[in-house]
Amino acid sequence: MTSSPLKKLSEAEYLSSEPLSPHRREYVDGFVYTLPADAPTAQAGATSRHGTVATNLVAALHAPARRIGCRVYASDMRVRIPTQGTRYYYPDLLITCEDIPDDARSTNAPRLIAEILSDSTQDTDRREKLWAYQQLPSLQGYLLVDTSVRAARLYTRTGTSWNEDYVEGTGTLTLPCANISVSLHEIYEGTAL
Protein backbone atom coordinates (compact mmCIF):
# COMPACT_ATOMS: atom_id res chain seq x y z
CA MET A 1 0.00 0.00 0.00
CA THR A 2 1.37 3.45 -0.90
CA SER A 3 0.89 6.61 1.08
CA SER A 4 -1.49 9.27 -0.20
CA PRO A 5 0.06 12.38 -1.81
CA LEU A 6 -2.81 14.33 -0.24
CA LYS A 7 -1.57 14.44 3.34
CA LYS A 8 -3.70 16.48 5.68
CA LEU A 9 -2.09 18.87 8.13
CA SER A 10 -3.47 19.85 11.48
CA GLU A 11 -4.23 23.51 12.03
CA ALA A 12 -1.22 23.72 14.38
CA GLU A 13 1.08 22.20 11.74
CA TYR A 14 -0.14 24.68 9.13
CA LEU A 15 0.29 27.67 11.45
CA SER A 16 3.80 26.64 12.51
CA SER A 17 4.95 25.95 8.93
CA GLU A 18 3.40 29.02 7.27
CA PRO A 19 6.07 31.54 8.38
CA LEU A 20 8.76 29.22 6.96
CA SER A 21 7.11 28.81 3.56
CA PRO A 22 8.54 30.77 0.59
CA HIS A 23 4.96 31.18 -0.68
CA ARG A 24 1.72 32.19 1.00
CA ARG A 25 -0.56 29.23 1.48
CA GLU A 26 -4.23 28.92 2.30
CA TYR A 27 -5.62 26.18 4.52
CA VAL A 28 -8.93 24.45 3.77
CA ASP A 29 -10.10 21.71 6.12
CA GLY A 30 -6.65 20.19 6.55
CA PHE A 31 -5.37 20.72 3.01
CA VAL A 32 -2.83 23.42 2.17
CA TYR A 33 -2.90 25.25 -1.16
CA THR A 34 -0.12 27.49 -2.45
CA LEU A 35 -1.52 30.72 -3.83
CA PRO A 36 -1.20 31.05 -7.63
CA ALA A 37 1.75 32.96 -9.06
CA ASP A 38 -0.47 35.90 -10.08
CA ALA A 39 -2.06 36.19 -6.65
CA PRO A 40 -0.95 39.33 -4.82
CA THR A 41 0.51 37.46 -1.87
CA ALA A 42 2.42 34.86 -3.84
CA GLN A 43 6.14 35.31 -4.27
CA ALA A 44 5.96 36.49 -7.91
CA GLY A 45 3.60 39.38 -7.14
CA ALA A 46 0.52 40.71 -8.87
CA THR A 47 -0.15 42.68 -12.04
CA SER A 48 0.15 46.45 -11.85
CA ARG A 49 -3.62 46.77 -12.42
CA HIS A 50 -4.28 44.48 -9.46
CA GLY A 51 -1.87 46.48 -7.32
CA THR A 52 -3.34 49.82 -8.37
CA VAL A 53 -6.89 48.69 -7.59
CA ALA A 54 -5.78 47.36 -4.19
CA THR A 55 -3.96 50.61 -3.40
CA ASN A 56 -6.97 52.68 -4.46
CA LEU A 57 -9.23 50.68 -2.14
CA VAL A 58 -6.83 50.99 0.79
CA ALA A 59 -6.58 54.75 0.18
CA ALA A 60 -10.37 55.14 0.05
CA LEU A 61 -11.01 53.02 3.17
CA HIS A 62 -8.12 53.85 5.49
CA ALA A 63 -9.33 57.16 7.00
CA PRO A 64 -13.02 56.16 7.34
CA ALA A 65 -12.03 52.88 9.00
CA ARG A 66 -9.67 54.59 11.45
CA ARG A 67 -12.41 57.10 12.40
CA ILE A 68 -14.57 54.25 13.68
CA GLY A 69 -11.70 52.44 15.43
CA CYS A 70 -11.02 49.85 12.74
CA ARG A 71 -7.99 48.86 10.66
CA VAL A 72 -7.50 48.12 6.97
CA TYR A 73 -5.15 45.31 5.94
CA ALA A 74 -4.04 44.57 2.39
CA SER A 75 -3.14 40.99 1.40
CA ASP A 76 -0.98 40.02 4.37
CA MET A 77 -3.58 39.36 7.07
CA ARG A 78 -5.17 35.90 7.14
CA VAL A 79 -8.83 35.33 7.95
CA ARG A 80 -9.65 32.32 10.12
CA ILE A 81 -13.01 30.69 9.40
CA PRO A 82 -13.90 27.98 11.94
CA THR A 83 -17.28 26.98 10.49
CA GLN A 84 -17.63 23.37 9.24
CA GLY A 85 -13.89 22.72 9.33
CA THR A 86 -11.21 25.34 9.72
CA ARG A 87 -10.08 27.54 6.85
CA TYR A 88 -7.49 30.28 6.51
CA TYR A 89 -7.59 32.63 3.54
CA TYR A 90 -5.50 35.65 2.56
CA PRO A 91 -8.00 38.15 1.15
CA ASP A 92 -6.74 41.07 -0.91
CA LEU A 93 -8.16 43.56 1.59
CA LEU A 94 -10.07 43.48 4.83
CA ILE A 95 -11.35 45.77 7.53
CA THR A 96 -11.50 44.54 11.09
CA CYS A 97 -12.55 46.32 14.25
CA GLU A 98 -11.08 43.66 16.53
CA ASP A 99 -8.56 44.71 19.14
CA ILE A 100 -5.69 42.61 17.84
CA PRO A 101 -2.00 42.91 18.73
CA ASP A 102 0.50 44.42 16.29
CA ASP A 103 2.12 41.02 15.73
CA ALA A 104 -1.15 39.24 14.82
CA ARG A 105 -1.09 37.19 11.62
CA SER A 106 -4.81 36.47 11.38
CA THR A 107 -8.20 37.85 12.28
CA ASN A 108 -11.33 36.02 13.32
CA ALA A 109 -13.80 38.86 12.85
CA PRO A 110 -13.42 40.90 9.66
CA ARG A 111 -16.23 43.36 8.93
CA LEU A 112 -15.47 43.84 5.23
CA ILE A 113 -13.49 41.63 2.84
CA ALA A 114 -12.50 42.55 -0.72
CA GLU A 115 -11.09 40.22 -3.35
CA ILE A 116 -9.66 41.60 -6.58
CA LEU A 117 -10.37 39.01 -9.24
CA SER A 118 -7.70 37.45 -11.43
CA ASP A 119 -7.90 34.65 -13.97
CA SER A 120 -6.47 32.11 -11.53
CA THR A 121 -8.52 33.07 -8.45
CA GLN A 122 -11.88 34.36 -9.67
CA ASP A 123 -13.73 31.03 -9.57
CA THR A 124 -12.62 30.36 -5.99
CA ASP A 125 -13.38 33.96 -4.94
CA ARG A 126 -16.89 33.84 -6.46
CA ARG A 127 -17.92 30.46 -5.06
CA GLU A 128 -15.87 28.84 -2.32
CA LYS A 129 -14.74 32.02 -0.59
CA LEU A 130 -18.14 33.69 -0.98
CA TRP A 131 -19.75 30.79 0.89
CA ALA A 132 -16.99 30.58 3.52
CA TYR A 133 -16.82 34.30 4.22
CA GLN A 134 -20.59 34.52 4.59
CA GLN A 135 -20.32 32.05 7.50
CA LEU A 136 -18.46 34.67 9.55
CA PRO A 137 -20.95 36.35 11.95
CA SER A 138 -18.88 39.56 11.95
CA LEU A 139 -18.84 40.02 8.18
CA GLN A 140 -21.03 42.84 6.88
CA GLY A 141 -19.81 42.95 3.28
CA TYR A 142 -17.88 41.04 0.63
CA LEU A 143 -16.63 43.04 -2.37
CA LEU A 144 -15.47 41.43 -5.62
CA VAL A 145 -13.62 43.76 -8.00
CA ASP A 146 -13.05 42.64 -11.59
CA THR A 147 -9.74 43.33 -13.34
CA SER A 148 -10.80 42.48 -16.90
CA VAL A 149 -13.74 44.92 -17.07
CA ARG A 150 -14.73 47.95 -15.00
CA ALA A 151 -17.18 46.20 -12.66
CA ALA A 152 -17.68 45.30 -9.02
CA ARG A 153 -20.11 43.14 -7.06
CA LEU A 154 -20.93 43.74 -3.40
CA TYR A 155 -22.65 41.29 -1.08
CA THR A 156 -24.05 42.88 2.09
CA ARG A 157 -25.60 41.23 5.12
CA THR A 158 -29.12 42.27 6.10
CA GLY A 159 -30.14 40.33 9.18
CA THR A 160 -29.78 36.68 8.23
CA SER A 161 -29.82 37.19 4.46
CA TRP A 162 -27.43 38.63 1.90
CA ASN A 163 -28.14 41.28 -0.74
CA GLU A 164 -26.17 41.66 -3.95
CA ASP A 165 -25.35 44.89 -5.79
CA TYR A 166 -23.55 45.00 -9.13
CA VAL A 167 -22.15 48.04 -10.93
CA GLU A 168 -20.41 48.17 -14.28
CA GLY A 169 -18.82 51.01 -16.25
CA THR A 170 -19.77 53.78 -13.85
CA GLY A 171 -21.52 53.71 -10.53
CA THR A 172 -20.99 53.72 -6.82
CA LEU A 173 -21.20 51.12 -4.08
CA THR A 174 -21.77 51.88 -0.40
CA LEU A 175 -19.46 49.67 1.60
CA PRO A 176 -20.73 48.57 5.01
CA CYS A 177 -18.71 48.85 8.19
CA ALA A 178 -16.97 52.11 7.23
CA ASN A 179 -20.24 53.22 5.55
CA ILE A 180 -18.40 54.85 2.68
CA SER A 181 -19.46 55.23 -0.92
CA VAL A 182 -16.77 54.24 -3.40
CA SER A 183 -17.15 54.91 -7.11
CA LEU A 184 -15.76 52.72 -9.87
CA HIS A 185 -13.80 55.80 -10.94
CA GLU A 186 -11.98 55.79 -7.56
CA ILE A 187 -11.41 52.04 -7.67
CA TYR A 188 -9.95 52.00 -11.21
CA GLU A 189 -8.17 55.38 -11.16
CA GLY A 190 -4.73 55.00 -12.73
CA THR A 191 -5.63 51.90 -14.77
CA ALA A 192 -6.57 51.55 -18.45
CA LEU A 193 -10.09 50.38 -17.51
Coordinates of N, CA and C in Angstrom, one line a residue:
M1 N 0.8 -1.2 0.0 CA 0.0 0.0 0.0 C 0.9 1.2 0.0
T2 N 0.6 2.2 -0.8 CA 1.4 3.4 -0.9 C 0.7 4.5 -0.1
S3 N 1.5 5.5 0.3 CA 0.9 6.6 1.1 C 0.3 7.6 0.1
S4 N -0.8 8.3 0.6 CA -1.5 9.3 -0.2 C -0.7 10.5 -0.4
P5 N -0.6 11.1 -1.6 CA 0.1 12.4 -1.8 C -0.7 13.5 -1.2
L6 N -2.0 13.3 -0.8 CA -2.8 14.3 -0.2 C -2.8 14.2 1.3
K7 N -1.7 14.5 1.9 CA -1.6 14.4 3.3 C -2.2 15.7 4.0
K8 N -3.1 15.4 4.9 CA -3.7 16.5 5.7 C -2.8 17.0 6.8
L9 N -2.8 18.3 7.0 CA -2.1 18.9 8.1 C -3.1 19.3 9.2
S10 N -2.6 19.3 10.4 CA -3.5 19.9 11.5 C -3.4 21.4 11.4
E11 N -4.3 22.0 12.0 CA -4.2 23.5 12.0 C -2.9 24.0 12.7
A12 N -2.5 23.3 13.7 CA -1.2 23.7 14.4 C 0.0 23.5 13.5
E13 N 0.0 22.4 12.7 CA 1.1 22.2 11.7 C 1.1 23.3 10.6
Y14 N -0.1 23.6 10.1 CA -0.1 24.7 9.1 C 0.4 26.0 9.7
L15 N -0.1 26.4 10.9 CA 0.3 27.7 11.4 C 1.8 27.7 11.8
S16 N 2.4 26.6 12.2 CA 3.8 26.6 12.5 C 4.7 26.6 11.3
S17 N 4.2 26.0 10.2 CA 4.9 26.0 8.9 C 4.8 27.2 8.0
E18 N 3.7 27.9 8.2 CA 3.4 29.0 7.3 C 4.5 30.1 7.3
P19 N 5.0 30.5 8.4 CA 6.1 31.5 8.4 C 7.4 31.1 7.7
L20 N 7.6 29.8 7.6 CA 8.8 29.2 7.0 C 8.6 29.0 5.5
S21 N 7.4 29.1 5.0 CA 7.1 28.8 3.6 C 7.6 30.0 2.7
P22 N 8.2 29.7 1.5 CA 8.5 30.8 0.6 C 7.3 31.4 -0.1
H23 N 6.2 30.7 0.0 CA 5.0 31.2 -0.7 C 3.8 31.3 0.4
R24 N 2.9 32.2 0.1 CA 1.7 32.2 1.0 C 0.8 31.0 0.6
R25 N 0.3 30.4 1.7 CA -0.6 29.2 1.5 C -1.9 29.4 2.2
E26 N -2.9 28.9 1.6 CA -4.2 28.9 2.3 C -4.5 27.5 2.8
Y27 N -5.3 27.4 3.8 CA -5.6 26.2 4.5 C -7.1 25.9 4.5
V28 N -7.5 24.8 3.9 CA -8.9 24.4 3.8 C -9.2 23.0 4.3
D29 N -9.7 23.0 5.5 CA -10.1 21.7 6.1 C -9.0 20.7 6.1
G30 N -7.8 21.1 6.5 CA -6.6 20.2 6.6 C -5.7 20.1 5.3
F31 N -6.2 20.7 4.2 CA -5.4 20.7 3.0 C -4.8 22.1 2.8
V32 N -3.5 22.2 2.4 CA -2.8 23.4 2.2 C -2.7 23.7 0.7
Y33 N -3.0 24.9 0.2 CA -2.9 25.3 -1.2 C -2.0 26.5 -1.3
T34 N -1.0 26.4 -2.2 CA -0.1 27.5 -2.4 C -0.9 28.4 -3.3
L35 N -0.8 29.7 -3.0 CA -1.5 30.7 -3.8 C -0.9 30.8 -5.2
P36 N -1.7 31.0 -6.3 CA -1.2 31.1 -7.6 C -0.2 32.2 -7.8
A37 N 0.7 32.0 -8.8 CA 1.8 33.0 -9.1 C 1.2 34.4 -9.3
D38 N 0.0 34.5 -9.8 CA -0.5 35.9 -10.1 C -1.3 36.4 -8.9
A39 N -1.4 35.7 -7.8 CA -2.1 36.2 -6.6 C -1.2 37.2 -6.0
P40 N -1.7 38.2 -5.4 CA -1.0 39.3 -4.8 C 0.0 38.9 -3.7
T41 N -0.3 37.8 -3.0 CA 0.5 37.5 -1.9 C 1.5 36.4 -2.2
A42 N 1.4 35.9 -3.4 CA 2.4 34.9 -3.8 C 3.8 35.5 -4.1
Q43 N 4.8 34.8 -4.2 CA 6.1 35.3 -4.3 C 6.3 36.2 -5.5
A44 N 5.7 35.8 -6.7 CA 6.0 36.5 -7.9 C 5.3 37.8 -8.0
G45 N 4.3 38.1 -7.1 CA 3.6 39.4 -7.1 C 2.4 39.4 -8.1
A46 N 1.7 40.5 -8.1 CA 0.5 40.7 -8.9 C 0.8 41.6 -10.1
T47 N -0.3 41.7 -10.9 CA -0.1 42.7 -12.0 C -0.2 44.1 -11.5
S48 N 0.2 45.0 -12.3 CA 0.1 46.4 -11.8 C -1.3 46.9 -11.7
R49 N -2.2 46.4 -12.6 CA -3.6 46.8 -12.4 C -4.2 46.3 -11.1
H50 N -3.9 45.0 -10.7 CA -4.3 44.5 -9.5 C -3.8 45.3 -8.3
G51 N -2.5 45.7 -8.4 CA -1.9 46.5 -7.3 C -2.5 47.9 -7.2
T52 N -2.7 48.5 -8.4 CA -3.3 49.8 -8.4 C -4.7 49.8 -7.8
V53 N -5.5 48.8 -8.1 CA -6.9 48.7 -7.6 C -6.8 48.5 -6.1
A54 N -5.9 47.6 -5.6 CA -5.8 47.4 -4.2 C -5.4 48.6 -3.5
T55 N -4.4 49.4 -4.0 CA -4.0 50.6 -3.4 C -5.1 51.6 -3.4
N56 N -5.9 51.7 -4.4 CA -7.0 52.7 -4.5 C -8.0 52.4 -3.4
L57 N -8.3 51.1 -3.2 CA -9.2 50.7 -2.1 C -8.7 51.0 -0.8
V58 N -7.4 50.7 -0.5 CA -6.8 51.0 0.8 C -6.9 52.5 1.0
A59 N -6.6 53.3 0.0 CA -6.6 54.8 0.2 C -8.0 55.3 0.5
A60 N -9.0 54.7 -0.2 CA -10.4 55.1 0.1 C -10.9 54.7 1.4
L61 N -10.4 53.6 1.9 CA -11.0 53.0 3.2 C -10.2 53.3 4.4
H62 N -9.0 53.7 4.3 CA -8.1 53.8 5.5 C -8.7 54.9 6.5
A63 N -8.9 56.1 6.1 CA -9.3 57.2 7.0 C -10.7 56.9 7.6
P64 N -11.7 56.5 6.8 CA -13.0 56.2 7.3 C -13.0 55.0 8.3
A65 N -12.1 54.0 8.1 CA -12.0 52.9 9.0 C -11.4 53.3 10.3
R66 N -10.3 54.1 10.2 CA -9.7 54.6 11.5 C -10.6 55.4 12.3
R67 N -11.5 56.2 11.7 CA -12.4 57.1 12.4 C -13.4 56.3 13.3
I68 N -13.7 55.1 12.9 CA -14.6 54.2 13.7 C -13.8 53.2 14.5
G69 N -12.5 53.3 14.6 CA -11.7 52.4 15.4 C -11.3 51.1 14.8
C70 N -11.3 51.1 13.5 CA -11.0 49.9 12.7 C -9.7 50.0 12.0
R71 N -9.2 48.9 11.4 CA -8.0 48.9 10.7 C -8.2 48.2 9.3
V72 N -7.5 48.7 8.3 CA -7.5 48.1 7.0 C -6.2 47.3 6.8
Y73 N -6.3 46.1 6.3 CA -5.2 45.3 5.9 C -5.2 44.9 4.5
A74 N -4.1 44.9 3.8 CA -4.0 44.6 2.4 C -3.2 43.3 2.2
S75 N -3.7 42.2 1.9 CA -3.1 41.0 1.4 C -2.3 40.2 2.4
D76 N -1.9 40.8 3.5 CA -1.0 40.0 4.4 C -1.6 39.5 5.7
M77 N -2.9 39.8 5.9 CA -3.6 39.4 7.1 C -4.5 38.2 6.7
R78 N -4.3 37.1 7.4 CA -5.2 35.9 7.1 C -6.5 36.1 7.8
V79 N -7.5 35.4 7.3 CA -8.8 35.3 7.9 C -9.0 33.9 8.4
R80 N -9.4 33.7 9.6 CA -9.6 32.3 10.1 C -11.2 32.1 10.1
I81 N -11.6 31.0 9.5 CA -13.0 30.7 9.4 C -13.2 29.3 10.0
P82 N -13.8 29.3 11.2 CA -13.9 28.0 11.9 C -15.2 27.2 11.6
T83 N -16.0 27.6 10.7 CA -17.3 27.0 10.5 C -17.1 25.8 9.6
Q84 N -17.7 24.6 10.0 CA -17.6 23.4 9.2 C -16.2 23.0 8.7
G85 N -15.3 22.9 9.7 CA -13.9 22.7 9.3 C -13.2 24.1 9.3
T86 N -11.9 24.1 9.6 CA -11.2 25.3 9.7 C -10.6 25.7 8.4
R87 N -10.7 27.0 8.1 CA -10.1 27.5 6.9 C -9.3 28.8 7.2
Y88 N -8.2 29.0 6.5 CA -7.5 30.3 6.5 C -7.3 30.8 5.1
Y89 N -7.8 32.0 4.8 CA -7.6 32.6 3.5 C -6.8 33.9 3.7
Y90 N -6.1 34.3 2.6 CA -5.5 35.6 2.6 C -6.3 36.5 1.6
P91 N -7.3 37.3 2.1 CA -8.0 38.2 1.2 C -7.1 39.3 0.7
D92 N -7.5 39.9 -0.4 CA -6.7 41.1 -0.9 C -6.8 42.3 0.0
L93 N -8.0 42.4 0.7 CA -8.2 43.6 1.6 C -9.2 43.2 2.6
L94 N -9.0 43.7 3.8 CA -10.1 43.5 4.8 C -10.1 44.6 5.8
I95 N -11.2 44.8 6.4 CA -11.3 45.8 7.5 C -11.8 45.0 8.7
T96 N -11.1 45.2 9.8 CA -11.5 44.5 11.1 C -11.5 45.6 12.2
C97 N -12.4 45.4 13.1 CA -12.6 46.3 14.3 C -12.1 45.6 15.5
E98 N -11.6 44.4 15.4 CA -11.1 43.7 16.5 C -9.9 44.4 17.2
D99 N -9.7 44.2 18.4 CA -8.6 44.7 19.1 C -7.5 43.6 19.1
I100 N -6.7 43.7 18.0 CA -5.7 42.6 17.8 C -4.3 43.2 18.0
P101 N -3.4 42.4 18.5 CA -2.0 42.9 18.7 C -1.3 43.2 17.4
D102 N -0.3 44.0 17.5 CA 0.5 44.4 16.3 C 1.2 43.2 15.6
D103 N 1.4 42.2 16.3 CA 2.1 41.0 15.7 C 1.1 39.9 15.3
A104 N -0.1 40.2 15.3 CA -1.2 39.2 14.8 C -0.9 38.9 13.4
R105 N -1.2 37.7 13.0 CA -1.1 37.2 11.6 C -2.4 36.8 11.0
S106 N -3.5 36.8 11.9 CA -4.8 36.5 11.4 C -5.9 37.2 12.2
T107 N -7.0 37.3 11.6 CA -8.2 37.9 12.3 C -9.3 36.8 12.2
N108 N -10.2 36.9 13.2 CA -11.3 36.0 13.3 C -12.6 36.8 13.0
A109 N -12.6 38.1 13.0 CA -13.8 38.9 12.9 C -13.7 40.0 11.9
P110 N -13.4 39.8 10.6 CA -13.4 40.9 9.7 C -14.8 41.4 9.5
R111 N -14.9 42.7 9.2 CA -16.2 43.4 8.9 C -16.5 43.5 7.4
L112 N -15.4 43.7 6.7 CA -15.5 43.8 5.2 C -14.3 43.1 4.6
I113 N -14.5 42.3 3.6 CA -13.5 41.6 2.8 C -13.6 42.0 1.4
A114 N -12.5 42.3 0.7 CA -12.5 42.5 -0.7 C -11.5 41.6 -1.4
E115 N -12.0 41.0 -2.5 CA -11.1 40.2 -3.3 C -11.1 40.9 -4.7
I116 N -9.8 41.0 -5.2 CA -9.7 41.6 -6.6 C -9.4 40.4 -7.5
L117 N -10.3 40.2 -8.4 CA -10.4 39.0 -9.2 C -9.2 38.9 -10.2
S118 N -8.7 37.7 -10.4 CA -7.7 37.4 -11.4 C -8.1 36.2 -12.1
D119 N -7.5 35.9 -13.2 CA -7.9 34.6 -14.0 C -7.8 33.4 -13.1
S120 N -6.7 33.3 -12.3 CA -6.5 32.1 -11.5 C -7.3 32.0 -10.2
T121 N -7.8 33.1 -9.7 CA -8.5 33.1 -8.5 C -10.0 33.4 -8.5
Q122 N -10.5 33.9 -9.6 CA -11.9 34.4 -9.7 C -12.9 33.3 -9.4
D123 N -12.7 32.1 -9.8 CA -13.7 31.0 -9.6 C -13.8 30.7 -8.1
T124 N -12.7 30.6 -7.4 CA -12.6 30.4 -6.0 C -13.2 31.5 -5.2
D125 N -12.9 32.8 -5.6 CA -13.4 34.0 -4.9 C -14.9 34.1 -5.1
R126 N -15.4 33.7 -6.2 CA -16.9 33.8 -6.5 C -17.7 32.7 -5.8
R127 N -17.1 31.6 -5.6 CA -17.9 30.5 -5.1 C -17.5 30.1 -3.7
E128 N -16.3 29.4 -3.6 CA -15.9 28.8 -2.3 C -15.7 29.9 -1.2
K129 N -15.0 31.0 -1.6 CA -14.7 32.0 -0.6 C -16.0 32.8 -0.3
L130 N -16.9 33.0 -1.2 CA -18.1 33.7 -1.0 C -18.9 32.9 0.1
W131 N -19.0 31.6 -0.1 CA -19.7 30.8 0.9 C -19.1 30.8 2.2
A132 N -17.7 30.6 2.3 CA -17.0 30.6 3.5 C -17.0 31.9 4.3
Y133 N -16.8 33.0 3.6 CA -16.8 34.3 4.2 C -18.2 34.6 4.8
Q134 N -19.2 34.2 4.1 CA -20.6 34.5 4.6 C -20.9 33.8 5.9
Q135 N -20.1 32.8 6.2 CA -20.3 32.1 7.5 C -19.8 32.8 8.7
L136 N -19.0 33.9 8.5 CA -18.5 34.7 9.6 C -19.5 35.6 10.1
P137 N -19.9 35.5 11.4 CA -20.9 36.4 11.9 C -20.6 37.8 11.9
S138 N -19.3 38.2 11.9 CA -18.9 39.6 12.0 C -19.0 40.2 10.6
L139 N -19.0 39.4 9.5 CA -18.8 40.0 8.2 C -20.1 40.8 7.8
Q140 N -19.9 42.0 7.4 CA -21.0 42.8 6.9 C -21.0 43.0 5.4
G141 N -19.9 42.8 4.7 CA -19.8 43.0 3.3 C -18.7 42.2 2.7
Y142 N -18.9 41.7 1.4 CA -17.9 41.0 0.6 C -17.9 41.7 -0.7
L143 N -16.8 42.3 -1.1 CA -16.6 43.0 -2.4 C -15.7 42.3 -3.3
L144 N -16.2 42.1 -4.6 CA -15.5 41.4 -5.6 C -15.2 42.5 -6.7
V145 N -14.0 42.7 -7.0 CA -13.6 43.8 -8.0 C -13.0 43.1 -9.2
D146 N -13.6 43.3 -10.4 CA -13.1 42.6 -11.6 C -11.8 43.4 -12.1
T147 N -10.9 42.7 -12.7 CA -9.7 43.3 -13.3 C -9.7 43.2 -14.9
S148 N -10.7 42.6 -15.4 CA -10.8 42.5 -16.9 C -11.8 43.5 -17.5
V149 N -12.8 43.9 -16.7 CA -13.7 44.9 -17.1 C -14.0 45.8 -15.8
R150 N -14.5 47.0 -16.1 CA -14.7 47.9 -15.0 C -16.0 47.6 -14.3
A151 N -16.0 46.7 -13.3 CA -17.2 46.2 -12.7 C -16.9 45.7 -11.3
A152 N -17.8 45.8 -10.4 CA -17.7 45.3 -9.0 C -19.0 44.8 -8.5
R153 N -18.9 43.8 -7.7 CA -20.1 43.1 -7.1 C -19.9 43.2 -5.6
L154 N -21.0 43.6 -4.9 CA -20.9 43.7 -3.4 C -22.1 42.9 -2.8
Y155 N -21.7 42.0 -1.9 CA -22.7 41.3 -1.1 C -22.7 41.9 0.3
T156 N -23.9 42.3 0.8 CA -24.1 42.9 2.1 C -25.1 42.1 2.9
R157 N -24.7 42.0 4.2 CA -25.6 41.2 5.1 C -26.7 42.1 5.6
T158 N -28.0 41.6 5.5 CA -29.1 42.3 6.1 C -29.8 41.2 7.0
G159 N -29.6 41.3 8.3 CA -30.1 40.3 9.2 C -29.5 39.0 8.9
T160 N -30.3 38.0 8.5 CA -29.8 36.7 8.2 C -29.6 36.4 6.7
S161 N -29.9 37.4 5.9 CA -29.8 37.2 4.5 C -28.8 38.1 3.9
W162 N -28.4 37.9 2.6 CA -27.4 38.6 1.9 C -28.0 39.3 0.7
N163 N -27.7 40.5 0.5 CA -28.1 41.3 -0.7 C -26.9 41.4 -1.7
E164 N -27.2 41.5 -3.0 CA -26.2 41.7 -4.0 C -26.4 42.9 -4.8
D165 N -25.3 43.7 -4.9 CA -25.4 44.9 -5.8 C -24.2 44.7 -6.8
Y166 N -24.5 45.1 -8.1 CA -23.5 45.0 -9.1 C -23.5 46.3 -9.9
V167 N -22.3 46.8 -10.1 CA -22.2 48.0 -10.9 C -21.1 47.8 -12.0
E168 N -21.3 48.3 -13.2 CA -20.4 48.2 -14.3 C -20.3 49.5 -15.0
G169 N -19.1 49.8 -15.5 CA -18.8 51.0 -16.2 C -18.7 52.2 -15.3
T170 N -19.8 52.7 -14.8 CA -19.8 53.8 -13.8 C -20.7 53.3 -12.7
G171 N -20.7 54.1 -11.7 CA -21.5 53.7 -10.5 C -20.8 53.8 -9.2
T172 N -21.5 53.6 -8.2 CA -21.0 53.7 -6.8 C -21.6 52.6 -6.0
L173 N -20.8 52.1 -5.1 CA -21.2 51.1 -4.1 C -21.0 51.7 -2.7
T174 N -21.9 51.5 -1.8 CA -21.8 51.9 -0.4 C -21.3 50.7 0.4
L175 N -20.1 50.8 0.9 CA -19.5 49.7 1.6 C -19.9 49.7 3.1
P176 N -20.3 48.6 3.6 CA -20.7 48.6 5.0 C -19.5 48.7 5.9
C177 N -19.7 48.7 7.2 CA -18.7 48.9 8.2 C -18.2 50.3 8.2
A178 N -17.5 50.7 7.3 CA -17.0 52.1 7.2 C -18.1 53.0 6.7
N179 N -19.1 52.5 6.1 CA -20.2 53.2 5.6 C -19.8 54.3 4.6
I180 N -19.0 53.9 3.6 CA -18.4 54.9 2.7 C -18.8 54.5 1.3
S181 N -19.1 55.5 0.5 CA -19.5 55.2 -0.9 C -18.2 55.3 -1.7
V182 N -18.0 54.3 -2.6 CA -16.8 54.2 -3.4 C -17.2 54.1 -4.8
S183 N -16.8 55.0 -5.7 CA -17.2 54.9 -7.1 C -16.2 54.0 -7.9
L184 N -16.7 53.5 -9.0 CA -15.8 52.7 -9.9 C -14.6 53.6 -10.4
H185 N -14.9 54.9 -10.5 CA -13.8 55.8 -10.9 C -12.7 55.8 -9.9
E186 N -13.0 55.8 -8.6 CA -12.0 55.8 -7.6 C -11.2 54.5 -7.6
I187 N -12.0 53.4 -7.7 CA -11.4 52.0 -7.7 C -10.4 51.8 -8.8
Y188 N -10.8 52.3 -10.0 CA -10.0 52.0 -11.2 C -9.0 53.2 -11.6
E189 N -9.0 54.2 -10.8 CA -8.2 55.4 -11.2 C -6.7 54.9 -11.3
G190 N -6.1 55.4 -12.5 CA -4.7 55.0 -12.7 C -4.6 53.7 -13.5
T191 N -5.7 53.1 -13.9 CA -5.6 51.9 -14.8 C -6.2 52.2 -16.1
A192 N -6.0 51.3 -17.1 CA -6.6 51.6 -18.5 C -8.0 51.2 -18.5
L193 N -8.7 50.7 -17.5 CA -10.1 50.4 -17.5 C -10.9 51.6 -17.2

